[in-house]
Amino acid sequence: MKRIAIYIHHARSGEWEMWQPKMLQDYVCKQGGTVVGSYIEIGYVGQNRLRPNLERLLIECESGNVDEVLILNVSHLSRNTYEFIKIYERLKKCNVCLSVMQLGTSKNVDETMTLLKAVSYGT
């Protein structure tokens, strides 16, 4: 059974707090996975790299306790492409899959990362 962590980030509180975590948890259960943690960040600007729950999540991944990280939107990790790639590579280094939930399906981010890296690194 896949061990899946959920990460949600918003700059401020709102109505989303009632439905997003439950929607992601329900999706994981329907896919036969187990939610091993929900990491919710509220009140941190998206470009702020010092987000304590994101760091806790990454430490759990590096400790081998997570197989996949599920996010609702790529911007929840970072709106800065370079920072996003750094987080992605940190997950990849410990064999953790990053997935984005879109309209009831989940897309693996691996498919688009080669192009993103090429654009960001200027290759």
Short mmCIF file of N, CA and C in Angstrom, two decimals:
data_model
loop_
_atom_site.label_atom_id
_atom_site.label_comp_id
_atom_site.label_asym_id
_atom_site.label_seq_id
_atom_site.Cartn_x
_atom_site.Cartn_y
_atom_site.Cartn_z
N MET A 1 0.85 -1.18 0.00
CA MET A 1 0.00 0.00 0.00
C MET A 1 0.89 1.25 0.00
N LYS A 2 0.61 2.16 -0.91
CA LYS A 2 1.40 3.37 -1.05
C LYS A 2 1.17 4.32 0.12
N ARG A 3 2.26 4.83 0.70
CA ARG A 3 2.20 5.79 1.80
C ARG A 3 2.25 7.19 1.21
N ILE A 4 1.14 7.91 1.32
CA ILE A 4 1.00 9.20 0.65
C ILE A 4 0.85 10.33 1.66
N ALA A 5 1.65 11.37 1.48
CA ALA A 5 1.54 12.58 2.30
C ALA A 5 0.86 13.66 1.47
N ILE A 6 0.03 14.43 2.11
CA ILE A 6 -0.70 15.51 1.46
C ILE A 6 -0.07 16.83 1.89
N TYR A 7 0.18 17.72 0.91
CA TYR A 7 0.69 19.04 1.22
C TYR A 7 -0.22 20.10 0.62
N ILE A 8 -0.65 21.03 1.47
CA ILE A 8 -1.52 22.14 1.04
C ILE A 8 -0.90 23.43 1.55
N HIS A 9 -0.84 24.43 0.68
CA HIS A 9 -0.30 25.73 1.08
C HIS A 9 -1.21 26.84 0.58
N HIS A 10 -1.56 27.72 1.50
CA HIS A 10 -2.34 28.92 1.14
C HIS A 10 -1.81 30.10 1.94
N ALA A 11 -1.83 31.26 1.36
CA ALA A 11 -1.32 32.46 2.02
C ALA A 11 -2.25 32.91 3.16
N ARG A 12 -3.52 32.56 3.08
CA ARG A 12 -4.45 32.97 4.16
C ARG A 12 -5.54 31.92 4.33
N SER A 13 -6.19 32.00 5.49
CA SER A 13 -7.30 31.08 5.79
C SER A 13 -8.47 31.37 4.88
N GLY A 14 -9.32 30.36 4.72
CA GLY A 14 -10.49 30.56 3.88
C GLY A 14 -11.37 29.33 3.84
N GLU A 15 -12.34 29.39 2.97
CA GLU A 15 -13.31 28.31 2.81
C GLU A 15 -12.64 27.00 2.38
N TRP A 16 -11.53 27.09 1.69
CA TRP A 16 -10.81 25.91 1.21
C TRP A 16 -10.46 24.96 2.34
N GLU A 17 -10.28 25.47 3.55
CA GLU A 17 -9.87 24.64 4.69
C GLU A 17 -10.87 23.52 4.98
N MET A 18 -12.12 23.73 4.59
CA MET A 18 -13.14 22.73 4.86
C MET A 18 -13.14 21.61 3.83
N TRP A 19 -12.80 21.88 2.59
CA TRP A 19 -12.96 20.84 1.58
C TRP A 19 -11.67 20.30 0.99
N GLN A 20 -10.60 21.08 0.89
CA GLN A 20 -9.39 20.56 0.23
C GLN A 20 -8.76 19.37 0.94
N PRO A 21 -8.50 19.43 2.25
CA PRO A 21 -7.88 18.26 2.89
C PRO A 21 -8.74 17.01 2.75
N LYS A 22 -10.04 17.13 2.94
CA LYS A 22 -10.92 15.97 2.84
C LYS A 22 -10.94 15.43 1.42
N MET A 23 -10.99 16.31 0.43
CA MET A 23 -11.01 15.86 -0.96
C MET A 23 -9.75 15.06 -1.28
N LEU A 24 -8.59 15.56 -0.86
CA LEU A 24 -7.34 14.85 -1.13
C LEU A 24 -7.28 13.53 -0.37
N GLN A 25 -7.72 13.52 0.89
CA GLN A 25 -7.73 12.28 1.67
C GLN A 25 -8.66 11.25 1.04
N ASP A 26 -9.84 11.67 0.62
CA ASP A 26 -10.78 10.75 -0.05
C ASP A 26 -10.18 10.18 -1.32
N TYR A 27 -9.49 11.02 -2.08
CA TYR A 27 -8.86 10.58 -3.32
C TYR A 27 -7.81 9.50 -3.03
N VAL A 28 -6.98 9.72 -2.02
CA VAL A 28 -5.95 8.74 -1.66
C VAL A 28 -6.59 7.41 -1.30
N CYS A 29 -7.63 7.45 -0.49
CA CYS A 29 -8.32 6.21 -0.09
C CYS A 29 -8.92 5.48 -1.28
N LYS A 30 -9.53 6.22 -2.21
CA LYS A 30 -10.12 5.59 -3.40
C LYS A 30 -9.06 4.94 -4.28
N GLN A 31 -7.83 5.45 -4.23
CA GLN A 31 -6.74 4.89 -5.02
C GLN A 31 -6.05 3.74 -4.31
N GLY A 32 -6.50 3.42 -3.09
CA GLY A 32 -5.93 2.31 -2.34
C GLY A 32 -4.68 2.67 -1.56
N GLY A 33 -4.42 3.96 -1.39
CA GLY A 33 -3.26 4.40 -0.64
C GLY A 33 -3.60 4.68 0.81
N THR A 34 -2.58 5.01 1.58
CA THR A 34 -2.75 5.37 2.98
C THR A 34 -2.19 6.77 3.19
N VAL A 35 -2.97 7.64 3.82
CA VAL A 35 -2.48 8.98 4.14
C VAL A 35 -1.61 8.86 5.38
N VAL A 36 -0.33 9.17 5.22
CA VAL A 36 0.60 9.09 6.36
C VAL A 36 0.82 10.45 7.01
N GLY A 37 0.25 11.48 6.44
CA GLY A 37 0.37 12.81 7.04
C GLY A 37 -0.24 13.86 6.14
N SER A 38 -0.82 14.87 6.77
CA SER A 38 -1.32 16.04 6.06
C SER A 38 -0.53 17.24 6.57
N TYR A 39 0.13 17.91 5.66
CA TYR A 39 0.99 19.04 5.99
C TYR A 39 0.35 20.28 5.39
N ILE A 40 -0.22 21.11 6.26
CA ILE A 40 -0.97 22.27 5.80
C ILE A 40 -0.27 23.53 6.28
N GLU A 41 0.01 24.40 5.33
CA GLU A 41 0.72 25.64 5.59
C GLU A 41 -0.23 26.80 5.33
N ILE A 42 -0.46 27.62 6.33
CA ILE A 42 -1.34 28.78 6.18
C ILE A 42 -0.57 30.03 6.62
N GLY A 43 -0.64 31.06 5.80
CA GLY A 43 -0.08 32.34 6.20
C GLY A 43 1.35 32.59 5.78
N TYR A 44 1.90 31.70 4.99
CA TYR A 44 3.26 31.90 4.49
C TYR A 44 3.16 32.27 3.02
N VAL A 45 3.82 33.34 2.63
CA VAL A 45 3.82 33.76 1.23
C VAL A 45 4.47 32.67 0.40
N GLY A 46 3.91 32.40 -0.79
CA GLY A 46 4.35 31.30 -1.64
C GLY A 46 5.83 31.29 -1.95
N GLN A 47 6.46 32.46 -2.02
CA GLN A 47 7.88 32.49 -2.35
C GLN A 47 8.77 32.35 -1.12
N ASN A 48 8.17 32.28 0.05
CA ASN A 48 8.93 32.11 1.28
C ASN A 48 9.36 30.66 1.40
N ARG A 49 10.66 30.42 1.38
CA ARG A 49 11.17 29.05 1.45
C ARG A 49 11.17 28.52 2.87
N LEU A 50 10.98 29.36 3.85
CA LEU A 50 11.03 28.94 5.24
C LEU A 50 9.63 28.57 5.72
N ARG A 51 9.13 27.47 5.22
CA ARG A 51 7.80 26.98 5.60
C ARG A 51 7.99 25.73 6.45
N PRO A 52 7.68 25.80 7.74
CA PRO A 52 7.98 24.70 8.66
C PRO A 52 7.32 23.37 8.30
N ASN A 53 6.07 23.39 7.83
CA ASN A 53 5.42 22.12 7.50
C ASN A 53 5.97 21.50 6.23
N LEU A 54 6.39 22.32 5.28
CA LEU A 54 7.06 21.78 4.10
C LEU A 54 8.37 21.12 4.50
N GLU A 55 9.12 21.75 5.38
CA GLU A 55 10.38 21.18 5.82
C GLU A 55 10.14 19.87 6.59
N ARG A 56 9.10 19.84 7.44
CA ARG A 56 8.76 18.59 8.15
C ARG A 56 8.43 17.49 7.17
N LEU A 57 7.67 17.83 6.12
CA LEU A 57 7.32 16.85 5.09
C LEU A 57 8.57 16.32 4.40
N LEU A 58 9.46 17.21 4.01
CA LEU A 58 10.68 16.79 3.31
C LEU A 58 11.55 15.89 4.21
N ILE A 59 11.61 16.18 5.49
CA ILE A 59 12.37 15.35 6.42
C ILE A 59 11.74 13.96 6.52
N GLU A 60 10.41 13.89 6.57
CA GLU A 60 9.72 12.59 6.59
C GLU A 60 10.02 11.79 5.32
N CYS A 61 10.05 12.48 4.19
CA CYS A 61 10.38 11.83 2.92
C CYS A 61 11.81 11.29 2.94
N GLU A 62 12.73 12.10 3.41
CA GLU A 62 14.14 11.69 3.47
C GLU A 62 14.36 10.57 4.48
N SER A 63 13.47 10.44 5.45
CA SER A 63 13.57 9.36 6.44
C SER A 63 12.97 8.06 5.92
N GLY A 64 12.40 8.07 4.71
CA GLY A 64 11.85 6.86 4.12
C GLY A 64 10.43 6.55 4.55
N ASN A 65 9.72 7.52 5.10
CA ASN A 65 8.37 7.29 5.62
C ASN A 65 7.25 7.63 4.64
N VAL A 66 7.62 8.11 3.45
CA VAL A 66 6.63 8.56 2.46
C VAL A 66 7.02 8.03 1.09
N ASP A 67 6.03 7.52 0.34
CA ASP A 67 6.27 7.05 -1.04
C ASP A 67 5.88 8.09 -2.08
N GLU A 68 4.90 8.92 -1.72
CA GLU A 68 4.37 9.89 -2.68
C GLU A 68 3.87 11.13 -1.94
N VAL A 69 4.04 12.29 -2.57
CA VAL A 69 3.49 13.54 -2.06
C VAL A 69 2.41 13.98 -3.04
N LEU A 70 1.23 14.24 -2.52
CA LEU A 70 0.10 14.66 -3.35
C LEU A 70 -0.22 16.13 -3.05
N ILE A 71 -0.26 16.93 -4.11
CA ILE A 71 -0.61 18.34 -3.99
C ILE A 71 -1.78 18.63 -4.92
N LEU A 72 -2.48 19.71 -4.64
CA LEU A 72 -3.63 20.07 -5.47
C LEU A 72 -3.20 20.97 -6.62
N ASN A 73 -2.11 21.69 -6.41
CA ASN A 73 -1.66 22.66 -7.40
C ASN A 73 -0.14 22.81 -7.26
N VAL A 74 0.56 22.89 -8.36
CA VAL A 74 2.02 23.02 -8.33
C VAL A 74 2.45 24.25 -7.53
N SER A 75 1.66 25.31 -7.57
CA SER A 75 2.02 26.53 -6.85
C SER A 75 2.00 26.34 -5.34
N HIS A 76 1.41 25.24 -4.86
CA HIS A 76 1.43 24.98 -3.42
C HIS A 76 2.86 24.71 -2.95
N LEU A 77 3.68 24.15 -3.81
CA LEU A 77 5.09 23.94 -3.43
C LEU A 77 5.89 25.21 -3.62
N SER A 78 5.77 25.83 -4.77
CA SER A 78 6.48 27.07 -5.03
C SER A 78 5.99 27.70 -6.32
N ARG A 79 5.98 29.01 -6.34
CA ARG A 79 5.65 29.72 -7.58
C ARG A 79 6.91 30.07 -8.35
N ASN A 80 8.03 29.84 -7.73
CA ASN A 80 9.33 30.08 -8.34
C ASN A 80 9.82 28.78 -8.95
N THR A 81 10.03 28.75 -10.25
CA THR A 81 10.40 27.52 -10.94
C THR A 81 11.68 26.91 -10.38
N TYR A 82 12.68 27.72 -10.12
CA TYR A 82 13.95 27.21 -9.59
C TYR A 82 13.73 26.55 -8.23
N GLU A 83 12.96 27.19 -7.34
CA GLU A 83 12.68 26.61 -6.02
C GLU A 83 11.87 25.33 -6.15
N PHE A 84 10.91 25.31 -7.08
CA PHE A 84 10.11 24.11 -7.31
C PHE A 84 11.02 22.95 -7.72
N ILE A 85 11.93 23.21 -8.63
CA ILE A 85 12.84 22.16 -9.09
C ILE A 85 13.71 21.66 -7.94
N LYS A 86 14.17 22.55 -7.09
CA LYS A 86 14.99 22.13 -5.94
C LYS A 86 14.19 21.20 -5.02
N ILE A 87 12.94 21.53 -4.76
CA ILE A 87 12.08 20.68 -3.92
C ILE A 87 11.85 19.34 -4.63
N TYR A 88 11.53 19.41 -5.92
CA TYR A 88 11.29 18.19 -6.70
C TYR A 88 12.52 17.27 -6.67
N GLU A 89 13.69 17.83 -6.88
CA GLU A 89 14.91 17.02 -6.89
C GLU A 89 15.19 16.43 -5.50
N ARG A 90 14.86 17.16 -4.47
CA ARG A 90 15.03 16.63 -3.11
C ARG A 90 14.11 15.42 -2.90
N LEU A 91 12.88 15.49 -3.40
CA LEU A 91 11.97 14.36 -3.32
C LEU A 91 12.46 13.20 -4.17
N LYS A 92 12.90 13.50 -5.36
CA LYS A 92 13.37 12.47 -6.30
C LYS A 92 14.57 11.71 -5.73
N LYS A 93 15.44 12.44 -5.05
CA LYS A 93 16.65 11.84 -4.46
C LYS A 93 16.29 10.74 -3.46
N CYS A 94 15.17 10.87 -2.79
CA CYS A 94 14.77 9.84 -1.83
C CYS A 94 13.64 8.97 -2.39
N ASN A 95 13.52 8.93 -3.72
CA ASN A 95 12.55 8.07 -4.43
C ASN A 95 11.10 8.33 -4.04
N VAL A 96 10.77 9.58 -3.83
CA VAL A 96 9.39 9.95 -3.52
C VAL A 96 8.78 10.58 -4.76
N CYS A 97 7.63 10.07 -5.15
CA CYS A 97 6.90 10.55 -6.32
C CYS A 97 6.12 11.81 -5.93
N LEU A 98 6.07 12.78 -6.81
CA LEU A 98 5.28 13.98 -6.62
C LEU A 98 4.11 13.94 -7.60
N SER A 99 2.89 14.03 -7.08
CA SER A 99 1.71 14.00 -7.93
C SER A 99 0.84 15.21 -7.68
N VAL A 100 0.20 15.68 -8.76
CA VAL A 100 -0.71 16.81 -8.69
C VAL A 100 -2.10 16.31 -9.01
N MET A 101 -3.04 16.55 -8.10
CA MET A 101 -4.41 16.13 -8.34
C MET A 101 -5.12 17.17 -9.18
N GLN A 102 -5.74 16.71 -10.27
CA GLN A 102 -6.48 17.61 -11.15
C GLN A 102 -7.78 16.95 -11.56
N LEU A 103 -8.88 17.55 -11.20
CA LEU A 103 -10.21 17.09 -11.61
C LEU A 103 -10.40 15.58 -11.37
N GLY A 104 -10.07 15.12 -10.18
CA GLY A 104 -10.31 13.74 -9.82
C GLY A 104 -9.28 12.74 -10.32
N THR A 105 -8.24 13.23 -10.99
CA THR A 105 -7.17 12.34 -11.43
C THR A 105 -5.86 12.85 -10.84
N SER A 106 -4.85 12.02 -10.93
CA SER A 106 -3.55 12.41 -10.40
C SER A 106 -2.53 12.30 -11.51
N LYS A 107 -1.71 13.33 -11.67
CA LYS A 107 -0.67 13.31 -12.69
C LYS A 107 0.68 13.27 -12.02
N ASN A 108 1.54 12.37 -12.51
CA ASN A 108 2.90 12.28 -12.00
C ASN A 108 3.71 13.40 -12.62
N VAL A 109 4.42 14.14 -11.82
CA VAL A 109 5.17 15.31 -12.26
C VAL A 109 6.41 14.92 -13.07
N ASP A 110 6.90 13.70 -12.94
CA ASP A 110 8.11 13.28 -13.65
C ASP A 110 8.07 13.57 -15.14
N GLU A 111 6.90 13.44 -15.74
CA GLU A 111 6.77 13.59 -17.19
C GLU A 111 7.14 14.98 -17.69
N THR A 112 6.95 16.00 -16.88
CA THR A 112 7.21 17.37 -17.33
C THR A 112 8.52 17.94 -16.81
N MET A 113 9.18 17.26 -15.90
CA MET A 113 10.36 17.84 -15.26
C MET A 113 11.56 17.99 -16.19
N THR A 114 11.74 17.13 -17.14
CA THR A 114 12.88 17.25 -18.05
C THR A 114 12.82 18.58 -18.80
N LEU A 115 11.66 18.93 -19.30
CA LEU A 115 11.49 20.21 -20.01
C LEU A 115 11.68 21.38 -19.06
N LEU A 116 11.10 21.31 -17.87
CA LEU A 116 11.25 22.37 -16.89
C LEU A 116 12.71 22.62 -16.55
N LYS A 117 13.46 21.54 -16.33
CA LYS A 117 14.88 21.68 -15.98
C LYS A 117 15.64 22.31 -17.12
N ALA A 118 15.35 21.89 -18.34
CA ALA A 118 16.06 22.43 -19.48
C ALA A 118 15.83 23.94 -19.60
N VAL A 119 14.60 24.38 -19.40
CA VAL A 119 14.28 25.80 -19.49
C VAL A 119 14.95 26.57 -18.35
N SER A 120 14.87 26.04 -17.14
CA SER A 120 15.42 26.74 -15.96
C SER A 120 16.94 26.81 -15.96
N TYR A 121 17.57 25.75 -16.38
CA TYR A 121 19.02 25.70 -16.36
C TYR A 121 19.67 26.23 -17.64
N GLY A 122 18.82 26.57 -18.62
CA GLY A 122 19.32 27.13 -19.85
C GLY A 122 20.03 26.15 -20.76
N THR A 123 19.63 24.86 -20.69
CA THR A 123 20.26 23.85 -21.57
C THR A 123 19.39 23.57 -22.76
#
